[in-house]
Every structure is written in C-alpha cells, then in structure tokens.
C-alpha cells in the first residue's frame, strides 16, 4: 500500500536548541488536533465512505503520517542538545522524568493521546465536516505556534504544514460537494 522514501516530505531545519518551542510542537504530535489523530481518523473513516471519496481520505491520512514524522524531527532537533535544566525551564520536566528525550504521544500540557480524539460517525457528510474542522483547528494551531516562534528556519517548515492543512480542508470541502450532488440525484430502479 505504501512506499516509504527515506526523506521527509519537506526539509526540517531549526536555528537553535529551543525546548520551549518543542513543547508547543508536541501539541501537533499527540494532541487532539494533531497529526496522529488526523492520520488515524482519516484512515479509519475511509471504510464507511462512498467509493468516490475513499481515495481522498487514504491519501490525506497517509500524508498526515508524513507530517507526524516532520513534527517528530522538529521536536528532536529542538531538544537534542538541551540540558535537563533547559528542559525543566521549558516545562518539559515531567516528560523528561518519564521519557527522557524519547517522543511520546501527548499534548503540550502532557495529557496522553487517547482514542477519543478520533471521530467517526459513519455518515459520510458528517465525517467530512468533522475532517474539515480538524484541518482548520490544525491550521490555527500551526499559526499560533508560528506566532510564538522566533526561529525562521523552523517557521519555514511550520508554514509548509499550515498550508497543507488549508489544502486538506479544501479537498474535504470538495468531497462534501461531490457527496451532496450524488445524494440529490434521483435514483430510478
């Protein structure tokens, strides 16, 4: 189903060690509106969608896994040279105590990832509206992280991710229109 290329979807660079920015980015790693939740949501929902839009959810769900890899790389690069004292100052002390520098699926506040983040109603249009909302929330979160960041190299990758969220929301909107049009057609037997 997948072919893995050993390169990131978009280059990830950071200017300097910055554990505080890493803490913010962890929201997009294991938070409710983050990349893991999005990937799992879309790859799960595809099973109850009409054939006309299944491929879209498969494609976007797969891309979200690539985004998860980018976020993991950003967090790693922002923390790899940090001292325990710097991690403590950034509010990552509980994470360090439990996981050292290993990534763990939780949000910026340290709340572990949960399956309750993944929505699937079984109604295609309802699920697609949920997906549009998820993409818009992720877009907003990326913008807020950019607003908090003073790292131009990191911001380049964050802008790429923010723009991809916009594209995904647009594609989901198109899928809703396809399904609405299909629903409104008279079926003659």
Tab-separated table of C-alpha atoms in Angstrom:
chain	number	residue	atom	x	y	z
A	1	UNK	CA	0.000	0.000	0.000
A	2	UNK	CA	2.800	2.438	0.803
A	3	UNK	CA	6.265	3.049	-0.479
A	4	UNK	CA	8.443	4.738	2.108
A	5	UNK	CA	11.090	7.164	0.924
A	6	UNK	CA	13.789	7.798	3.487
A	7	UNK	CA	13.360	11.555	3.374
A	8	UNK	CA	10.948	13.979	4.931
A	9	UNK	CA	8.069	15.392	2.909
A	10	UNK	CA	9.606	18.848	3.412
A	11	UNK	CA	13.041	19.728	4.872
A	12	UNK	CA	13.089	20.384	8.617
A	13	UNK	CA	15.620	22.877	9.905
A	14	UNK	CA	15.977	24.604	13.244
A	15	UNK	CA	18.218	27.546	14.071
A	16	UNK	CA	18.959	26.687	17.678
A	17	UNK	CA	18.111	24.440	20.588
A	18	UNK	CA	14.721	25.572	21.906
A	19	UNK	CA	12.862	23.197	24.253
A	20	UNK	CA	10.013	25.667	24.773
A	21	UNK	CA	9.156	25.552	21.056
A	22	UNK	CA	9.437	21.760	21.214
A	23	UNK	CA	6.835	21.746	23.981
A	24	UNK	CA	4.446	23.732	21.790
A	25	UNK	CA	5.051	21.382	18.854
A	26	UNK	CA	4.239	18.330	20.953
A	27	UNK	CA	0.622	19.523	20.677
A	28	UNK	CA	0.742	18.648	16.985
A	29	UNK	CA	2.357	15.293	17.777
A	30	UNK	CA	-0.072	13.837	20.290
A	31	UNK	CA	-2.800	16.418	20.804
A	32	UNK	CA	-6.470	16.199	19.869
A	33	UNK	CA	-5.989	18.216	16.681
A	34	UNK	CA	-2.521	16.906	15.891
A	35	UNK	CA	-1.126	14.823	13.089
A	36	UNK	CA	-1.531	11.401	14.739
A	37	UNK	CA	-5.216	11.988	15.452
A	38	UNK	CA	-5.774	13.204	11.892
A	39	UNK	CA	-3.994	10.253	10.282
A	40	UNK	CA	-5.877	7.704	12.364
A	41	UNK	CA	-9.204	9.487	11.866
A	42	UNK	CA	-8.955	9.574	8.078
A	43	UNK	CA	-7.527	6.085	7.650
A	44	UNK	CA	-10.365	4.757	9.824
A	45	UNK	CA	-13.203	6.778	8.257
A	46	UNK	CA	-12.364	5.667	4.732
A	47	UNK	CA	-14.065	2.322	5.348
A	48	UNK	CA	-17.541	3.869	5.568
A	49	UNK	CA	-17.240	6.387	2.751
A	50	UNK	CA	-18.562	6.009	-0.797
A	51	UNK	CA	-16.014	4.851	-3.388
A	52	UNK	CA	-15.815	8.334	-4.961
A	53	UNK	CA	-14.014	9.773	-1.906
A	54	UNK	CA	-12.256	6.804	-0.259
A	55	UNK	CA	-9.001	7.566	-2.088
A	56	UNK	CA	-9.011	11.130	-0.788
A	57	UNK	CA	-9.062	10.009	2.844
A	58	UNK	CA	-6.403	7.399	2.163
A	59	UNK	CA	-4.159	9.990	0.506
A	60	UNK	CA	-4.605	12.653	3.179
A	61	UNK	CA	-4.338	10.124	6.030
A	62	UNK	CA	-1.051	8.919	4.592
A	63	UNK	CA	0.208	12.487	4.224
A	64	UNK	CA	-0.667	13.146	7.875
A	65	UNK	CA	1.734	10.330	8.809
A	66	UNK	CA	4.422	12.209	6.885
A	67	UNK	CA	3.533	15.342	8.851
A	68	UNK	CA	3.835	13.361	12.092
A	69	UNK	CA	7.355	12.419	11.031
A	70	UNK	CA	8.172	16.076	10.393
A	71	UNK	CA	6.890	17.114	13.828
A	72	UNK	CA	8.912	14.333	15.475
A	73	UNK	CA	12.018	15.557	13.658
A	74	UNK	CA	11.365	19.156	14.722
A	75	UNK	CA	10.916	18.183	18.385
A	76	UNK	CA	14.052	16.030	18.285
A	77	UNK	CA	16.155	18.788	16.715
A	78	UNK	CA	14.857	21.399	19.153
A	79	UNK	CA	15.701	19.265	22.204
A	80	UNK	CA	18.680	17.067	21.277
A	81	UNK	CA	21.273	19.457	22.754
A	82	UNK	CA	19.157	20.715	25.662
A	83	UNK	CA	20.366	20.240	29.198
A	84	UNK	CA	17.994	18.841	31.814
A	85	UNK	CA	17.863	22.353	33.277
A	86	UNK	CA	16.728	23.814	29.924
A	87	UNK	CA	14.049	21.125	29.620
A	88	UNK	CA	12.882	21.971	33.150
A	89	UNK	CA	12.737	25.692	32.340
A	90	UNK	CA	10.648	24.892	29.248
A	91	UNK	CA	8.113	22.972	31.316
A	92	UNK	CA	9.228	19.590	29.981
A	93	UNK	CA	10.423	18.260	33.321
A	94	UNK	CA	7.557	15.708	33.686
A	95	UNK	CA	8.189	14.492	30.136
A	96	UNK	CA	11.916	14.173	30.825
A	97	UNK	CA	11.286	12.252	34.050
A	98	UNK	CA	9.017	9.740	32.276
A	99	UNK	CA	10.619	9.512	28.826
A	100	UNK	CA	13.977	11.316	28.874
A	101	UNK	CA	14.244	12.650	25.292
A	102	UNK	CA	12.065	9.975	23.717
A	103	UNK	CA	8.974	11.214	21.935
A	104	UNK	CA	5.678	10.232	23.493
A	105	UNK	CA	2.167	10.839	22.236
A	106	UNK	CA	0.759	13.538	24.480
A	107	UNK	CA	-0.290	17.130	24.055
A	108	UNK	CA	1.587	20.259	25.107
A	109	UNK	CA	0.049	20.034	28.586
A	110	UNK	CA	1.270	16.444	28.996
A	111	UNK	CA	-2.136	14.770	28.603
A	112	UNK	CA	-1.617	11.379	26.871
A	113	UNK	CA	-3.094	10.684	23.466
A	114	UNK	CA	-6.475	8.993	23.584
A	115	UNK	CA	-8.698	7.298	21.021
A	116	UNK	CA	-11.456	9.747	21.973
A	117	UNK	CA	-9.643	12.235	19.721
A	118	UNK	CA	-10.630	10.141	16.692
A	119	UNK	CA	-14.139	10.841	15.446
A	120	UNK	CA	-16.105	8.587	13.108
A	121	UNK	CA	-19.896	8.844	12.896
A	122	UNK	CA	-20.467	6.627	9.883
A	123	UNK	CA	-22.353	9.299	7.957
A	124	UNK	CA	-20.047	10.397	5.123
A	125	UNK	CA	-21.027	14.065	5.088
A	126	UNK	CA	-20.905	14.324	8.881
A	127	UNK	CA	-17.462	12.722	8.942
A	128	UNK	CA	-16.162	15.019	6.209
A	129	UNK	CA	-17.368	18.106	8.087
A	130	UNK	CA	-15.542	16.757	11.141
A	131	UNK	CA	-12.447	16.413	8.963
A	132	UNK	CA	-12.771	19.988	7.695
A	133	UNK	CA	-12.981	21.206	11.294
A	134	UNK	CA	-9.948	19.114	12.262
A	135	UNK	CA	-7.892	20.600	9.436
A	136	UNK	CA	-8.925	24.146	10.326
A	137	UNK	CA	-8.040	23.569	14.003
A	138	UNK	CA	-4.634	22.206	12.986
A	139	UNK	CA	-4.102	25.203	10.691
A	140	UNK	CA	-4.910	27.570	13.542
A	141	UNK	CA	-2.579	25.733	15.922
A	142	UNK	CA	0.282	25.921	13.431
A	143	UNK	CA	-0.323	29.654	13.059
A	144	UNK	CA	-0.262	30.149	16.826
A	145	UNK	CA	2.993	28.180	17.102
A	146	UNK	CA	4.483	30.347	14.326
A	147	UNK	CA	3.344	33.429	16.263
A	148	UNK	CA	5.239	32.158	19.340
A	149	UNK	CA	8.359	31.159	17.406
A	150	UNK	CA	11.447	33.261	16.793
A	151	UNK	CA	13.121	30.569	14.683
A	152	UNK	CA	12.929	31.446	10.960
A	153	UNK	CA	14.221	28.014	9.898
A	154	UNK	CA	11.608	26.174	11.949
A	155	UNK	CA	8.901	28.570	10.786
A	156	UNK	CA	9.589	27.599	7.188
A	157	UNK	CA	8.581	24.002	7.915
A	158	UNK	CA	5.642	25.126	10.053
A	159	UNK	CA	4.359	27.324	7.226
A	160	UNK	CA	4.539	24.334	4.895
A	161	UNK	CA	2.466	22.259	7.341
A	162	UNK	CA	-0.032	25.103	7.838
A	163	UNK	CA	-0.519	25.405	4.079
A	164	UNK	CA	-1.066	21.660	3.726
A	165	UNK	CA	-3.843	21.875	6.333
A	166	UNK	CA	-5.540	24.512	4.171
A	167	UNK	CA	-5.273	22.270	1.098
A	168	UNK	CA	-6.669	19.298	3.015
A	169	UNK	CA	-9.651	21.331	4.236
A	170	UNK	CA	-10.314	22.460	0.648
A	171	UNK	CA	-10.171	18.877	-0.622
A	172	UNK	CA	-12.590	17.732	2.098
A	173	UNK	CA	-14.964	20.567	1.135
A	174	UNK	CA	-14.836	19.370	-2.471
A	175	UNK	CA	-15.633	15.833	-1.313
A	176	UNK	CA	-18.674	17.101	0.622
A	177	UNK	CA	-19.971	18.774	-2.539
A	178	UNK	CA	-19.443	15.573	-4.550
A	179	UNK	CA	-21.425	13.583	-1.995
A	180	UNK	CA	-24.188	16.202	-1.747
A	181	UNK	CA	-24.567	16.203	-5.525
A	182	UNK	CA	-24.677	12.407	-5.585
A	183	UNK	CA	-27.246	12.378	-2.758
A	184	UNK	CA	-29.517	14.798	-4.615
A	185	UNK	CA	-29.632	12.761	-7.825
A	186	UNK	CA	-32.837	10.814	-8.302
A	187	UNK	CA	-32.327	7.127	-8.260
A	188	UNK	CA	-34.523	5.241	-10.686
A	189	UNK	CA	-34.819	1.487	-10.376
